[in-house]
Coordinates of C-alpha atoms and ligand atoms in Angstrom, one line a residue:
X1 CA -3.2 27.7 5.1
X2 CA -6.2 25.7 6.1
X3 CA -7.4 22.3 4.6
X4 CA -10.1 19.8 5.6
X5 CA -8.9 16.6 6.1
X6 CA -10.3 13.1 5.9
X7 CA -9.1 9.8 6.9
X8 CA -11.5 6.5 6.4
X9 CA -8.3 4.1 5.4
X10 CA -9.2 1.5 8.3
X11 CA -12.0 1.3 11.4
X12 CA -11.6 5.4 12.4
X13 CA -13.8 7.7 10.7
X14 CA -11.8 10.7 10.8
X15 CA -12.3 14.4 9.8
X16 CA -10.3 17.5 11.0
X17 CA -9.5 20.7 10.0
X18 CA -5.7 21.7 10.0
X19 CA -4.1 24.8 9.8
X20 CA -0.2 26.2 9.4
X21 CA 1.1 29.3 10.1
X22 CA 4.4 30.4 11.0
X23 CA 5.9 27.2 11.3
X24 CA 3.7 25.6 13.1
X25 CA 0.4 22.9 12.6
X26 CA -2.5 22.9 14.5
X27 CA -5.4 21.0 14.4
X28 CA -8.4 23.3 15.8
X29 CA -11.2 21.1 15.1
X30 CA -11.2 16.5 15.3
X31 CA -14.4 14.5 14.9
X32 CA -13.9 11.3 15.1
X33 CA -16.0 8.0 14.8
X34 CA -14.0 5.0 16.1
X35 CA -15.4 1.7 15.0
X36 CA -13.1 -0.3 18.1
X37 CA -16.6 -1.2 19.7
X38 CA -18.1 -2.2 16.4
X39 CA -15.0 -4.8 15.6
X40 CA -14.7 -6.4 19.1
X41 CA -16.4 -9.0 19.2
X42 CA -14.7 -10.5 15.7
X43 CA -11.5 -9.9 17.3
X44 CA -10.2 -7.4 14.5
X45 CA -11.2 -5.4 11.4
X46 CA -13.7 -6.8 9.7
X47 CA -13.5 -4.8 5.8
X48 CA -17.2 -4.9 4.6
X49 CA -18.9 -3.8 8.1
X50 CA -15.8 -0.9 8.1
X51 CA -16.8 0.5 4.6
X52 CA -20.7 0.4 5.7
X53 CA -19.8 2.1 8.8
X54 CA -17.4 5.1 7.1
X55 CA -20.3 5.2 4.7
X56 CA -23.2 5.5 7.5
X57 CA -21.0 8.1 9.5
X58 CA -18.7 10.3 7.2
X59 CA -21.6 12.9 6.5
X60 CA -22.5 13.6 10.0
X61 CA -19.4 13.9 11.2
X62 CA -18.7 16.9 8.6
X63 CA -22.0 18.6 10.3
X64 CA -20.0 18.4 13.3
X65 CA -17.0 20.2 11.7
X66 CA -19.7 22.9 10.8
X67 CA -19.8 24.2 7.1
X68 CA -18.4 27.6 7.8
X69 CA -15.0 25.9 8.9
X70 CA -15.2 23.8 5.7
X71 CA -16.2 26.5 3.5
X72 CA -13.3 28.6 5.0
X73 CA -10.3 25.5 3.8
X74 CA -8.3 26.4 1.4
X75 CA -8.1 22.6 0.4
X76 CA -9.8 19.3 0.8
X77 CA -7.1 16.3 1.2
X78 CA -7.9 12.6 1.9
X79 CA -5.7 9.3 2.4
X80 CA -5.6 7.8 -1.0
X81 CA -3.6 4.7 0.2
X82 CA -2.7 2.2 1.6
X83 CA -5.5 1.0 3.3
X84 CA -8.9 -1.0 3.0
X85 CA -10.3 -0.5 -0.1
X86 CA -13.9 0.1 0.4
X87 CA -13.0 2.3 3.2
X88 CA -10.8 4.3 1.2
X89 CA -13.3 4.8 -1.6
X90 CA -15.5 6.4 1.1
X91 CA -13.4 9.0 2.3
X92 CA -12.3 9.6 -1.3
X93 CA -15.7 9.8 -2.9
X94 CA -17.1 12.0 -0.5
X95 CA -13.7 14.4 -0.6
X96 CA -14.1 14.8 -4.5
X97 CA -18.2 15.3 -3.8
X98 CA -16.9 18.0 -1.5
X99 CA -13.7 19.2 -4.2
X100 CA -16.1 19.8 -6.9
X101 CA -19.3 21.7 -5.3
X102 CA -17.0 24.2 -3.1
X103 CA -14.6 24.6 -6.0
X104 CA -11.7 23.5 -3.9
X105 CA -8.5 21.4 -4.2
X106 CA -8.3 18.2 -3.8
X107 CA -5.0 16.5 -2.4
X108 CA -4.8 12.8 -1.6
X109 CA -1.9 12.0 0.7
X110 CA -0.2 8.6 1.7
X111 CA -1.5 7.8 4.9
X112 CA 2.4 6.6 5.8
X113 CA 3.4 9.7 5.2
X114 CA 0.7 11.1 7.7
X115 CA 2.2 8.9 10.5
X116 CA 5.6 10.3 9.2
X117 CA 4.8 13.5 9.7
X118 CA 2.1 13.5 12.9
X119 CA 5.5 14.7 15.2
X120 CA 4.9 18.0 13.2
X121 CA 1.2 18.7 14.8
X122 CA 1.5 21.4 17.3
X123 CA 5.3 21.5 17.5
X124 CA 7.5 24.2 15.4
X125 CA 9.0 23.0 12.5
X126 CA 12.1 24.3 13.6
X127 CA 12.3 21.6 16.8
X128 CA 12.3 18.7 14.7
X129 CA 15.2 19.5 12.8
X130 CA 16.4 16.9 10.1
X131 CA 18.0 14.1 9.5
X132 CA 15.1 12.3 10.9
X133 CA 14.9 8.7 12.1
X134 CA 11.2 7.7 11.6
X135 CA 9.7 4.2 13.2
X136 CA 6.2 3.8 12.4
X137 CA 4.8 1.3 14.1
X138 CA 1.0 0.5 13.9
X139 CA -1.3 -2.4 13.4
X140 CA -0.7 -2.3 9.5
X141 CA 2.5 -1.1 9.0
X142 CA 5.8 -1.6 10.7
X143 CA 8.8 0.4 8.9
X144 CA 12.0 2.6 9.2
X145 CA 12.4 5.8 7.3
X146 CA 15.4 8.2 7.3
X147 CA 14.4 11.9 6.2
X148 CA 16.6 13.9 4.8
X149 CA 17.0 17.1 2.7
X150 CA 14.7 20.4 3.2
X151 CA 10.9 21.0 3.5
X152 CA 11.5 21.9 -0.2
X153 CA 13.7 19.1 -1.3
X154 CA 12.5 16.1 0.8
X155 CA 14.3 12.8 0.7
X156 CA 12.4 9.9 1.9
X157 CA 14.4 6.6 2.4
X158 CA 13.0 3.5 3.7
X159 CA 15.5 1.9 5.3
X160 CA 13.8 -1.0 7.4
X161 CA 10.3 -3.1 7.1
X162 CA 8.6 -5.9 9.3
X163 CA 9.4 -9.2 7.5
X164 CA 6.3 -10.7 8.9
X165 CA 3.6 -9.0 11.7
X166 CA 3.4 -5.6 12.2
X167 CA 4.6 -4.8 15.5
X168 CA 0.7 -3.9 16.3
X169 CA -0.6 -6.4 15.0
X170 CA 1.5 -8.7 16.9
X171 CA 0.1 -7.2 20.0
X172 CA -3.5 -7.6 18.6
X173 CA -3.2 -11.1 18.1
X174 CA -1.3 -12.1 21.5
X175 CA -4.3 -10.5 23.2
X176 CA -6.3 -11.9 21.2
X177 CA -4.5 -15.6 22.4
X178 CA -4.9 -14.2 26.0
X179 CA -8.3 -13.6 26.1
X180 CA -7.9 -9.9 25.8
X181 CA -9.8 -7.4 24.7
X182 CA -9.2 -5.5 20.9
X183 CA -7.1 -3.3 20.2
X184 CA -4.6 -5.9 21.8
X185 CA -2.3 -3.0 22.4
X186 CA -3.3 -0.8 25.2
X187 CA -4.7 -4.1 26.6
X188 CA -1.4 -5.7 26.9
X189 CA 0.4 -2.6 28.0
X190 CA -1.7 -2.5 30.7
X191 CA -1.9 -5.5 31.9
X192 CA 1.8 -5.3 31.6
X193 CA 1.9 -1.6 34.0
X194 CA -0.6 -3.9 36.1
X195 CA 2.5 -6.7 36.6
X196 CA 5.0 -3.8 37.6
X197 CA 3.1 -2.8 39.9
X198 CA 1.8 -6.4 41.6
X199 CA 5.5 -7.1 41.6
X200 CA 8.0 -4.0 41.8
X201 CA 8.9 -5.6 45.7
X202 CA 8.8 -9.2 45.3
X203 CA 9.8 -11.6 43.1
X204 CA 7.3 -13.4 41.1
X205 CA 8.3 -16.9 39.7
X206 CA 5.6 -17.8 37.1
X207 CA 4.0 -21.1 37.8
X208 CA 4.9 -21.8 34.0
X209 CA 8.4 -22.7 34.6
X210 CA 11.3 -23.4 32.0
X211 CA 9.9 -21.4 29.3
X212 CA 10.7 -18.4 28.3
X213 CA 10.6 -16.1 25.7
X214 CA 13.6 -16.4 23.1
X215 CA 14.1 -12.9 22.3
X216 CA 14.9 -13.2 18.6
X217 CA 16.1 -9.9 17.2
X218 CA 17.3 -11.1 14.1
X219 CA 21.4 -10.3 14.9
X220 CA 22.6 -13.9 14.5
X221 CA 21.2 -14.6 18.2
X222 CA 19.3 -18.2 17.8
X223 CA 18.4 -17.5 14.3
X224 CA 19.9 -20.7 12.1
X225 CA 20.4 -18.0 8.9
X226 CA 23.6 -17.3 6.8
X227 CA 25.5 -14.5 7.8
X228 CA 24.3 -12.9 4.0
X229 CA 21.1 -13.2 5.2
X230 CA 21.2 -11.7 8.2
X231 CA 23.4 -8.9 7.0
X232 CA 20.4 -8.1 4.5
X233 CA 18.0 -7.3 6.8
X234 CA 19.9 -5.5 9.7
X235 CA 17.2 -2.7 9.6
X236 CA 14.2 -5.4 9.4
X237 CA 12.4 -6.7 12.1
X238 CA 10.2 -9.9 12.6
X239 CA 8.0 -10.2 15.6
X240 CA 6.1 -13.5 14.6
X241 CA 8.8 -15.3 16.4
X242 CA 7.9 -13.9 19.7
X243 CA 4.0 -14.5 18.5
X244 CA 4.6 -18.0 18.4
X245 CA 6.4 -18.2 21.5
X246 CA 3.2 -17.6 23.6
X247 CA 1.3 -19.9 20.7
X248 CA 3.4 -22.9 21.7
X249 CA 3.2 -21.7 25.6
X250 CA -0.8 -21.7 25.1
X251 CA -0.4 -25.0 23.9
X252 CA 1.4 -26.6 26.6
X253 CA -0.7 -24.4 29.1
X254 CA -4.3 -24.1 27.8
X255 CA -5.4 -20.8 29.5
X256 CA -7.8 -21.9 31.7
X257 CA -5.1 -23.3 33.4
X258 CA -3.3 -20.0 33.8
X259 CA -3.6 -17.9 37.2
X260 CA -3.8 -14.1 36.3
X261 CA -0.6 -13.2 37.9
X262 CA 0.8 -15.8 34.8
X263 CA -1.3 -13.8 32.0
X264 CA -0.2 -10.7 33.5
X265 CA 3.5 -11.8 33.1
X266 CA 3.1 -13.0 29.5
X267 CA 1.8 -9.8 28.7
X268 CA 4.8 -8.4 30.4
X269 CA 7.4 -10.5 28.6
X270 CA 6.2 -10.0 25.8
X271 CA 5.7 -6.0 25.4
X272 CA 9.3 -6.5 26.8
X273 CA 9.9 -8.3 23.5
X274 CA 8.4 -6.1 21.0
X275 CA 10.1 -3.0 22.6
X276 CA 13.7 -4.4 22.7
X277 CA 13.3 -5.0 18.9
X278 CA 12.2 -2.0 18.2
X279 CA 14.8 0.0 20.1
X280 CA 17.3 -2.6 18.7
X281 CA 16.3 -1.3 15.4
X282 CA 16.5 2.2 16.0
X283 CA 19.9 2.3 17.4
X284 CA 21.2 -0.1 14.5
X285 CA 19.9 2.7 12.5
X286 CA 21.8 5.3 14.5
X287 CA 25.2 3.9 13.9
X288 CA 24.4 3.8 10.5
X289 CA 22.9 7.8 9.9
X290 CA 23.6 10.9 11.8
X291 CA 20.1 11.9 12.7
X292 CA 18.7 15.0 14.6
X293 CA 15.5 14.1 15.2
X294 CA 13.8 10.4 16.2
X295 CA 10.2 10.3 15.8
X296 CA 8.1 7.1 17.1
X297 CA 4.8 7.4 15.3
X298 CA 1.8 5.0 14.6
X299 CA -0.7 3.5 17.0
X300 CA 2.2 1.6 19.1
X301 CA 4.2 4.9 19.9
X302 CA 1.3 5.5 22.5
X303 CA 3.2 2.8 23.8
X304 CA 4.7 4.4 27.3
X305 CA 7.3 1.7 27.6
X306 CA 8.6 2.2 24.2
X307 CA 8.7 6.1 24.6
X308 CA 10.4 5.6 28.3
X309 CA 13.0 3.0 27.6
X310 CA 14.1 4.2 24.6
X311 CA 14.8 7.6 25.9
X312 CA 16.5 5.9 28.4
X313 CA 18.6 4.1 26.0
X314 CA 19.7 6.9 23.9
X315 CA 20.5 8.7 27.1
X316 CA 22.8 5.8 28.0
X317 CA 24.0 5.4 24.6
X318 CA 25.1 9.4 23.9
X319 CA 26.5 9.4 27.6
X320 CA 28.5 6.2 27.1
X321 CA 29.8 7.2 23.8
X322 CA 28.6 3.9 22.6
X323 CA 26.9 6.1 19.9
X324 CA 29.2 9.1 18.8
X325 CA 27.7 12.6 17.5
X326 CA 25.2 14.9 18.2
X327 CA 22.4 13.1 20.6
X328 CA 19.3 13.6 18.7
X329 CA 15.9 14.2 20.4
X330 CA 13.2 11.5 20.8
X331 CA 10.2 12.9 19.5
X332 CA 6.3 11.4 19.2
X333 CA 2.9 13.1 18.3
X334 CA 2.0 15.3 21.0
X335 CA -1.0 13.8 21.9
X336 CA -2.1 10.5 21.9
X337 CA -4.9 10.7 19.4
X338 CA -2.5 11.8 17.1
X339 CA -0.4 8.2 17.1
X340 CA -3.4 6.3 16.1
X341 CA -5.2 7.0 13.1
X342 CA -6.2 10.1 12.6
X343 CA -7.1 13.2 10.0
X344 CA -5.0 15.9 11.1
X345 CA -1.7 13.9 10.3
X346 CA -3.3 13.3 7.2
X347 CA -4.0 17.6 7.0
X348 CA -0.5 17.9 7.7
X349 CA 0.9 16.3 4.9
X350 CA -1.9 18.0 2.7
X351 CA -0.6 21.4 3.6
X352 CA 3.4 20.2 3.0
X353 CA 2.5 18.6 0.1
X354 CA 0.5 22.3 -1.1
X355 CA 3.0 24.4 0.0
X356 CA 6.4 22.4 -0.4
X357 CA 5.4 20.0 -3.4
X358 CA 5.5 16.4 -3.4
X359 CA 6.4 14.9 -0.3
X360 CA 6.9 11.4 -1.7
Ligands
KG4_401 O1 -1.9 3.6 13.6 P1 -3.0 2.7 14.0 O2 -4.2 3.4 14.7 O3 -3.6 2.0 12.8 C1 -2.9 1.4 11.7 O4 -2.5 2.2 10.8 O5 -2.7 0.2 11.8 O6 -2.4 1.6 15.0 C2 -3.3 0.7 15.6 C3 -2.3 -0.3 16.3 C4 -3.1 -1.5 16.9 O7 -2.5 -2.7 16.5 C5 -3.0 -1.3 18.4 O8 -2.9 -2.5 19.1 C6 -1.6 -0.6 18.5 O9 -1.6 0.3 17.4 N1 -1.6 0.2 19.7 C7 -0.7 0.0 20.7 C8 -1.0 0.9 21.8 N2 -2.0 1.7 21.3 C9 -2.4 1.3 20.1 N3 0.3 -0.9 20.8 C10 1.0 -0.9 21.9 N4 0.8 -0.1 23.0 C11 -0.2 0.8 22.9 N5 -0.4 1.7 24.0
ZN402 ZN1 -2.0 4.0 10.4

């Protein structure tokens, strides 16, 4: 099997071909048009010049893919939603363009479930065995899935959702409040690596003392809620909380007042934050479902912290016997290109969704 594959639902301009055999996906052939540098300077996606831009790129980037690997697809298959609009109407316009002059089908996928299934590329099927436990976490969407059933008979629960921010987006915007550059993501996780290493020795006391992050994860811990309330959304997470920490930190301490050693800290503290929720969330979800298989996926599973401590934790957890049964395997794409958005997650699910039926 072998399907062309376009993504345009946000800023990336994405075509790849995808194949499966045996068991396994692999993604020969990525072009790619990343609009990051094109977005900068508004500080985040701006719709109308991310349309225009799909528009002015798509058709080159299929000359790179080279018309004897598109003519050899078996299928065409494009993100129909969620996403932005206009953007989405590119990729889809130009996939039924394609559908109906090569006589080819055309599949339009969920680009959630591409994230879903991005652990798939280049691994067997058979080492990510099901149950799964699926975060995605990106700039748009922030949500917990438990996958169940067969390839054939797939069973897709959604079990947790962000009640506010995406966890992403949460990074965007505190970078953005730090002067940082976008996508706030890497930028904070590296300014964060930067602070473990200025200060693995010594001590650093931030010249901003007395505040500190309230690390509200949503358990009854400083949240004023009914116990109802809080029992309703013990798979949910919230990360404007955190947001507005460094907000009302900013406002006490304008950042021009800040040294660097301060920003680096915040950035610390706070991708400190957004991880502990996260893995909070997963391992509430663990004593709820057996799983087999974790899978991090969306831009913020490039997040090394996230991928390290919660390997950690599960370790920990398993070895403790603080969570009983089978210790399932931590799982995100294999590459990093493959977290953020990107076609050949969006081939994979093309392909499952040919060959298995409907996979949501
Ligand atoms: O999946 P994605 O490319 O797009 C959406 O579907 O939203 O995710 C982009 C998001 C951005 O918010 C970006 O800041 C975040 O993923 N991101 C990261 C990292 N790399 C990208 N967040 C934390 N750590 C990273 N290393
Ligand atoms: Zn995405």
């Amino acid at each position: 099997m072998k399907t062309l594959a376009i993504e345009t639902s946000c800023d990336d301009t994405s075509l790849g071909i995808v194949t499966y055999d045996q068991g396994v996906f692999t993604n020969p052939v990525l072009c790619a048009y990343s609009q990051i540098t094109d977005h900068q300077p508004y500080g985040g996606v701006v719709p109308e010049v991310a349309y225009r831009l799909h528009e002015e790129k798509i058709l080159s980037l299929l000359d790179q893919i080279g018309w004897d690997e598109i003519m050899s697809c078996d299928s065409i298959t494009v993100t129909l939603e969620p996403g932005l609009p206009g953007s989405l109407v590119v990729g889809n316009a130009v996939a039924s363009m394609l559908g109906n002059f090569l006589n080819k089908p055309i599949i339009r996928v969920n680009h959630i479930d591409g994230h879903i299934f991005s652990i798939l590329l280049d691994r067997s099927i058979d080492n990510c065995p099901f149950p799964w436990l699926i975060l995605t976490a990106s700039g748009g969407h922030n949500e917990m899935y438990i996958i169940s059933g067969t390839m054939e008979d797939l069973v897709i629960k959604k079990i947790g959702y962000s009640l506010d921010d995406a966890a992403g987006e949460s990074f965007d915007k505190v970078a953005r409040m730090l002067g940082g550059s976008y996508p706030g993501g890497p930028w904070i996780s590296q300014m964060a690596q930067l602070y473990q290493e200025r200060h693995m020795q010594s001590d650093f006391t931030p010249t901003l003392d007395a505040i500190h992050f309230k690390r509200i994860l949503l358990d009854g811990k400083g949240v004023n809620k009914p116990q109802s309330e809080i029992d309703a959304h013990i798979f949910d997470f919230s990360f404007s909380g955190m947001k507005s920490q460094v907000y009302q930190l900013l406002t006490k301490h304008p950042l021009d007042s800040l040294s660097q050693d301060d920003i680096l800290w915040i950035c610390h503290e706070f991708q400190e934050c957004v991880t502990d929720m996260l893995i909070q969330k997963i391992l509430r979800g663990l004593e709820h479902y057996s799983v087999q298989t974790i899978g991090l996926v969306g831009g913020v599973s490039a997040n090394d912290r996230l991928y390290d401590k919660l390997t950690t934790m599960i370790e920990e957890q398993y070895d403790t016997h603080t969570l009983v049964g089978e210790k399932p395997t931590v799982l995100r794409p294999v590459k990093k290109v493959y977290s953020t958005d990107n076609a050949a997650m969006i081939g994979v699910v093309g392909i499952l969704k040919k060959t298995y039926s409907e996979c949501s």
